[in-house]
Coordinates of C-alpha atoms and ligand atoms in Angstrom, one line a residue:
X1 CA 61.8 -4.6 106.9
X2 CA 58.3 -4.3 108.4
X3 CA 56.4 -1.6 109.6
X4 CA 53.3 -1.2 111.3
X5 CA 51.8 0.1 108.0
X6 CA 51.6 -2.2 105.1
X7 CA 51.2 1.1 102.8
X8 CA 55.1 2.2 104.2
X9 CA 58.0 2.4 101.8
X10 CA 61.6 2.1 102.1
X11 CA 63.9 3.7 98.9
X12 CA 67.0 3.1 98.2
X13 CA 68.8 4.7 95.8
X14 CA 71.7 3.1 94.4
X15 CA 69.5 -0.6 95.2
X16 CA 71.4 -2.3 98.0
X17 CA 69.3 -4.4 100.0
X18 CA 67.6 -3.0 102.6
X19 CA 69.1 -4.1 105.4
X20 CA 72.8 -3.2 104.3
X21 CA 71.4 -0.1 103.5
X22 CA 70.2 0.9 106.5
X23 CA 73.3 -1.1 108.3
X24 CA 75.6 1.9 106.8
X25 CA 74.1 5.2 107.8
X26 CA 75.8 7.5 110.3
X27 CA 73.3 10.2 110.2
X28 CA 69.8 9.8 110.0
X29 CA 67.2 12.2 109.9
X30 CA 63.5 11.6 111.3
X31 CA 60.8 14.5 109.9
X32 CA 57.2 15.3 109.7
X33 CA 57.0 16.1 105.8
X34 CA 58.1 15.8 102.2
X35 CA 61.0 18.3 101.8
X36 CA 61.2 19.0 105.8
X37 CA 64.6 16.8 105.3
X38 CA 66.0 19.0 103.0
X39 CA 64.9 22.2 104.9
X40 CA 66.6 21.1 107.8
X41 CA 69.1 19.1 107.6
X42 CA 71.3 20.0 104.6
X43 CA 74.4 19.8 106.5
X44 CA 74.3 16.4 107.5
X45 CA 73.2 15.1 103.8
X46 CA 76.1 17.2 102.3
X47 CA 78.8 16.0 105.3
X48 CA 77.6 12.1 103.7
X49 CA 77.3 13.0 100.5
X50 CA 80.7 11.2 98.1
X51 CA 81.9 9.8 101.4
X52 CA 82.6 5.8 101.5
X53 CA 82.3 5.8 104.9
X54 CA 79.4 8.3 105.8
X55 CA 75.8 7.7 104.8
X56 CA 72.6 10.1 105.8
X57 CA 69.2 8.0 105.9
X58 CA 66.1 9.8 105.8
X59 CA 62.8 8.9 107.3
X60 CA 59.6 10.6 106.3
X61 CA 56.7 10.3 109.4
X62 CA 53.6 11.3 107.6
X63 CA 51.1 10.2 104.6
X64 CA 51.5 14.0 102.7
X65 CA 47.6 13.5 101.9
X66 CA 46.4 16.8 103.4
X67 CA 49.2 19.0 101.3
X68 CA 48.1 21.9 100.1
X69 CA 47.6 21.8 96.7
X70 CA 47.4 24.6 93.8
X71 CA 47.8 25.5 89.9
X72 CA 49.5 22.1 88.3
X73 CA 48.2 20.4 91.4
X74 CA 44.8 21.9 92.5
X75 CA 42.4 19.6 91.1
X76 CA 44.5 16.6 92.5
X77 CA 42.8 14.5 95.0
X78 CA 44.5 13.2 98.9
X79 CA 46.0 9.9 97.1
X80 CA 47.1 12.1 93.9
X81 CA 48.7 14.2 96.6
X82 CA 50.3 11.3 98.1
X83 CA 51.8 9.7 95.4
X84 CA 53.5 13.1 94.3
X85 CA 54.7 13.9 97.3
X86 CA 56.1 10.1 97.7
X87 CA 58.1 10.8 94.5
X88 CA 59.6 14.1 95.1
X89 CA 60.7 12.5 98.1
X90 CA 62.3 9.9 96.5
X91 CA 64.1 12.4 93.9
X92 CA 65.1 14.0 96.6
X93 CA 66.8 10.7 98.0
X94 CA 68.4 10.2 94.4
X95 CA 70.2 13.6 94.2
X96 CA 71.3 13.5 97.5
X97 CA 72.5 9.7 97.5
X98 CA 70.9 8.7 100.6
X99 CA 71.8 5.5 101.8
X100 CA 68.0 4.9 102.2
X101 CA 64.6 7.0 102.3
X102 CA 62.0 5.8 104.7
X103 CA 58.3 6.5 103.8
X104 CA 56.0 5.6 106.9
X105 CA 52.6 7.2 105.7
X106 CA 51.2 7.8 108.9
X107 CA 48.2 10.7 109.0
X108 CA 48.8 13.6 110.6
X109 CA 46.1 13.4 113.2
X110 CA 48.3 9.8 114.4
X111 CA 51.2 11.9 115.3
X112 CA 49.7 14.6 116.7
X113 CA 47.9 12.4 118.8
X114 CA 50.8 11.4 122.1
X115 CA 49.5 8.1 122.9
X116 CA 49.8 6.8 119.6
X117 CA 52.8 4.3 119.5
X118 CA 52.8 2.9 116.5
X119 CA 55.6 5.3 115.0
X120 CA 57.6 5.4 117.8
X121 CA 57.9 1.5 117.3
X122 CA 58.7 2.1 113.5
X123 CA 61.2 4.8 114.7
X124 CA 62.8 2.1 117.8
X125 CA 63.0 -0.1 114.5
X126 CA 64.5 2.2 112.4
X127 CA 67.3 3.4 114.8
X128 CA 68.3 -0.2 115.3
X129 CA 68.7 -0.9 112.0
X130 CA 70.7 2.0 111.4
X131 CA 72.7 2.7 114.4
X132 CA 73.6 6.3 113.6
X133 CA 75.9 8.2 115.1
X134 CA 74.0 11.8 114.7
X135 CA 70.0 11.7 115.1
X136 CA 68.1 14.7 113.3
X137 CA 64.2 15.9 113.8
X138 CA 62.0 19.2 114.0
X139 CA 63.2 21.0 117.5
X140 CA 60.6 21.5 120.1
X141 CA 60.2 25.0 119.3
X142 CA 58.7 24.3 116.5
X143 CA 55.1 26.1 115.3
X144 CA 54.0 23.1 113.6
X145 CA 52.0 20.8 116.0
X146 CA 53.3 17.4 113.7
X147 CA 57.0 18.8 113.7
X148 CA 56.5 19.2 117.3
X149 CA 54.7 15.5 117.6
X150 CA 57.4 13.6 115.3
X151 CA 60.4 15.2 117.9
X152 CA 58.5 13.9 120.6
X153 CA 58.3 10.4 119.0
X154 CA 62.0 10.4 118.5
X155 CA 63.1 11.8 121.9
X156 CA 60.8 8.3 123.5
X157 CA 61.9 6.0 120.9
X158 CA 65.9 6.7 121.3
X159 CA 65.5 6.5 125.0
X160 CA 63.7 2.7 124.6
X161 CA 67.0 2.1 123.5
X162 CA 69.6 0.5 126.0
X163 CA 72.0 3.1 126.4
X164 CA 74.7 1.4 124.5
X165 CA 72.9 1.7 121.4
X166 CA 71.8 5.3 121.8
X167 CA 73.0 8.1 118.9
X168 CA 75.5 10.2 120.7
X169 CA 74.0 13.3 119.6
X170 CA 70.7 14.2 118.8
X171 CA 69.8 17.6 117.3
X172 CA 66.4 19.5 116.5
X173 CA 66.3 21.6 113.7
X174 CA 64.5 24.8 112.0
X175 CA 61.9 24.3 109.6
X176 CA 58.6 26.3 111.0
X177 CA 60.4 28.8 113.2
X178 CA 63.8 30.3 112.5
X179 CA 66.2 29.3 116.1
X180 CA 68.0 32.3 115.4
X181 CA 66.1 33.9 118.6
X182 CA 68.5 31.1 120.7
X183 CA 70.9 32.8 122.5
X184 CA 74.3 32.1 121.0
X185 CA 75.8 29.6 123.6
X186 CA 72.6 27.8 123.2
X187 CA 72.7 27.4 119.6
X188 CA 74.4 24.5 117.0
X189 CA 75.2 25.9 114.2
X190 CA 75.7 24.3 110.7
X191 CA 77.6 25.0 108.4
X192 CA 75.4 24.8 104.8
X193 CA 78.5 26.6 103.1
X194 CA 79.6 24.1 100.4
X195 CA 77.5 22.8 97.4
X196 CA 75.4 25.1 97.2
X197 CA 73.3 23.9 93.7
X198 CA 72.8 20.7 95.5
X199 CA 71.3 22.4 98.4
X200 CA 69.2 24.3 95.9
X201 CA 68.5 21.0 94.1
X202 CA 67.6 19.5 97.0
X203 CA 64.9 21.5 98.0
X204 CA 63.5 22.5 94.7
X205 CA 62.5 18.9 93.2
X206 CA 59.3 19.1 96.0
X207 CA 57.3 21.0 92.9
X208 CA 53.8 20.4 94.3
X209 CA 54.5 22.7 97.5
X210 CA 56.3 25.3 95.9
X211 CA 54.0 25.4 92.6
X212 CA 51.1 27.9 93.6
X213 CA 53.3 30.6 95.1
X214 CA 55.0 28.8 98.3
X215 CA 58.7 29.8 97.5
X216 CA 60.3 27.0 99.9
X217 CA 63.3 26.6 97.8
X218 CA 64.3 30.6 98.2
X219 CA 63.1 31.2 101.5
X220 CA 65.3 28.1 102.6
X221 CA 68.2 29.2 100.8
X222 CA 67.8 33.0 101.8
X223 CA 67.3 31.8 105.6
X224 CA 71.0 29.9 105.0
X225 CA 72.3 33.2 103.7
X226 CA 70.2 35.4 106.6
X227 CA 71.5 33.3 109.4
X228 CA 75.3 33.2 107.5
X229 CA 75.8 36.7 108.1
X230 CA 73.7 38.2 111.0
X231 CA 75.2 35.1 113.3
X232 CA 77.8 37.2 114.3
X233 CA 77.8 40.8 114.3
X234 CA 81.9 41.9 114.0
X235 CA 84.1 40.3 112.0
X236 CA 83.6 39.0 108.5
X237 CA 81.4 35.9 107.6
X238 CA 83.0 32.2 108.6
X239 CA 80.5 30.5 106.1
X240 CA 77.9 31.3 103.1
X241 CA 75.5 29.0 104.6
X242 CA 74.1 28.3 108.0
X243 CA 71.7 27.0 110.2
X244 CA 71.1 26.5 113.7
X245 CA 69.8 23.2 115.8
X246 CA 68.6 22.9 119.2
X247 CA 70.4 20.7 121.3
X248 CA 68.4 17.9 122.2
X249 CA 70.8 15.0 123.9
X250 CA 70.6 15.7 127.5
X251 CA 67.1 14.3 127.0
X252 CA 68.0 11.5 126.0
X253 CA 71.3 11.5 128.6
X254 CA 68.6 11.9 131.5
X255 CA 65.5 9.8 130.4
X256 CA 63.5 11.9 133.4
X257 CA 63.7 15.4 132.0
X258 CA 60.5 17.0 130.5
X259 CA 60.8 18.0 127.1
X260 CA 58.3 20.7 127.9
X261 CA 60.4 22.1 130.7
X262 CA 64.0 21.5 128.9
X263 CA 62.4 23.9 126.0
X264 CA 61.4 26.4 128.5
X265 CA 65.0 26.5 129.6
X266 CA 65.6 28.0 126.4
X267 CA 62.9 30.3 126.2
X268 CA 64.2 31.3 129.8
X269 CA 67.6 31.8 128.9
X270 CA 66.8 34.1 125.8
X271 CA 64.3 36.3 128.0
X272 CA 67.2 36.6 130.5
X273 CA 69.7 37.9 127.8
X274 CA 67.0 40.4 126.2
X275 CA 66.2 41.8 129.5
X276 CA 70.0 42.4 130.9
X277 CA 71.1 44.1 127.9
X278 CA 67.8 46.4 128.4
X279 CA 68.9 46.6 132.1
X280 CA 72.5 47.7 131.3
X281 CA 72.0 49.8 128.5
X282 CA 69.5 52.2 130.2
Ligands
ZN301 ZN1 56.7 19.9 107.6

């Protein structure tokens, strides 16, 4: 398979060609960073994980040159950086026996930057290869301008797609921003209840982020916990694990709508529940 960068990789775990690889996956997930898979979207990797007929593909948008970088790693230069990063992604891929990893090495500043197509063309690519049933990326909500710029890459390359060969569901998930502020009818939760030393696994092999004080790996796995048990406030806990997604289909059901506005909806809907319960309670 060719991308627009000669430098891209695609990984597959248990060595399949590419193409079959890709053919099989019903879930796919399309992030910003190293690890931002396995932040977000432990839910779909653990619904394909052992399952014949369900297989999660992730795809990796940028280079990981300009990581931060400390004790084992602080005298490591941008291509040093790159390479690591590369191969905790791929361990990553290994544990969780994704169908494929995708690697497209693009710097930051080229997805940041709107009018840059080229990964929304590896992305049309990608999602015709793999035909998944459930899309994953960063939500619109985001704090992190390439989270926020890889979402908007997805959201135009599934609608170049005729509409028969659309995902039917596309989500955005929390990696830089809890959605816990959503108001409940607004949010998707997932359940991130069952293997939980995978999940830990899963985010703990990236060793160059956390090394140096970051604690990704707990802060993911308290957040899971956090979101578990403040989601609802009577009754006792459905699930250990949670986490919430931002539904982002009827974007891609109505080609027309702003994603700017259709996040603002949101916003507007959580200011309106704040505010009433202030109103009513006073
Ligand atoms: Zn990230």
């Amino acid at each position: 398979m060719k991308f627009n960068l000669n430098t891209a990789e695609l990984f597959v775990p248990d060595g399949l060609p590419a193409e079959e690889a890709l053919a099989r996956t019903t879930h796919l997930c399309v992030a910003a960073h190293q690890d931002d898979i396995e932040i977000m979207a432990a839910n779909p990797i653990l619904a394909c994980f052992q399952q014949p007929d369900q297989w999660f593909t992730g795809v990796v948008v940028t280079d990981g040159r300009g990581s931060p970088r400390d004790d084992l790693y602080k005298d490591y230069t941008d291509e040093d950086m790159r390479v690591v990063r590369f191969k905790e992604q791929k361990k990553a891929a290994v544990i969780g026996e994704y169908a494929a990893q995708v690697l497209l090495d693009y710097p930051s500043k080229a997805i940041k930057d709107g009018s840059n197509q080229q990964a929304v063309e590896d992305i049309v690519k990608l999602l015709q290869a793999t035909r998944p049933r459930i899309v994953y990326t960063h939500n619109l909500a985001d704090k992190h301008d390439t989270h926020v710029g890889v979402a908007l890459k997805v959201i135009e390359a599934v609608r170049r797609l005729p509409q028969d060969e659309q995902p039917q569901q596309l989500y955005g998930c929390e990696v830089w921003r809890d959605l816990d502020w959503l108001t409940d009818a607004d949010k998707v939760p997932f359940d991130c209840s069952a293997h939980e030393n995978l999940q830990l696994a899963l985010v703990s092999v990236f060793d160059s982020q956390i090394c140096g004080g970051k604690r990704y790996d707990l802060a993911t796995m308290g957040r899971r916990k956090a979101h578990a048990t403040y989601f609802a406030s009577h009754g006792t806990d459905v699930t250990t694990g949670l986490s919430f997604g931002m539904d982002l289909t009827p974007l891609i059901a109505n080609p027309a709508r702003d994603p700017g506005r259709y996040v603002l909806e949101f916003i507007q809907r959580f200011a309106q529940e704040a505010t009433d319960r202030v109103q009513r309670l006073r």
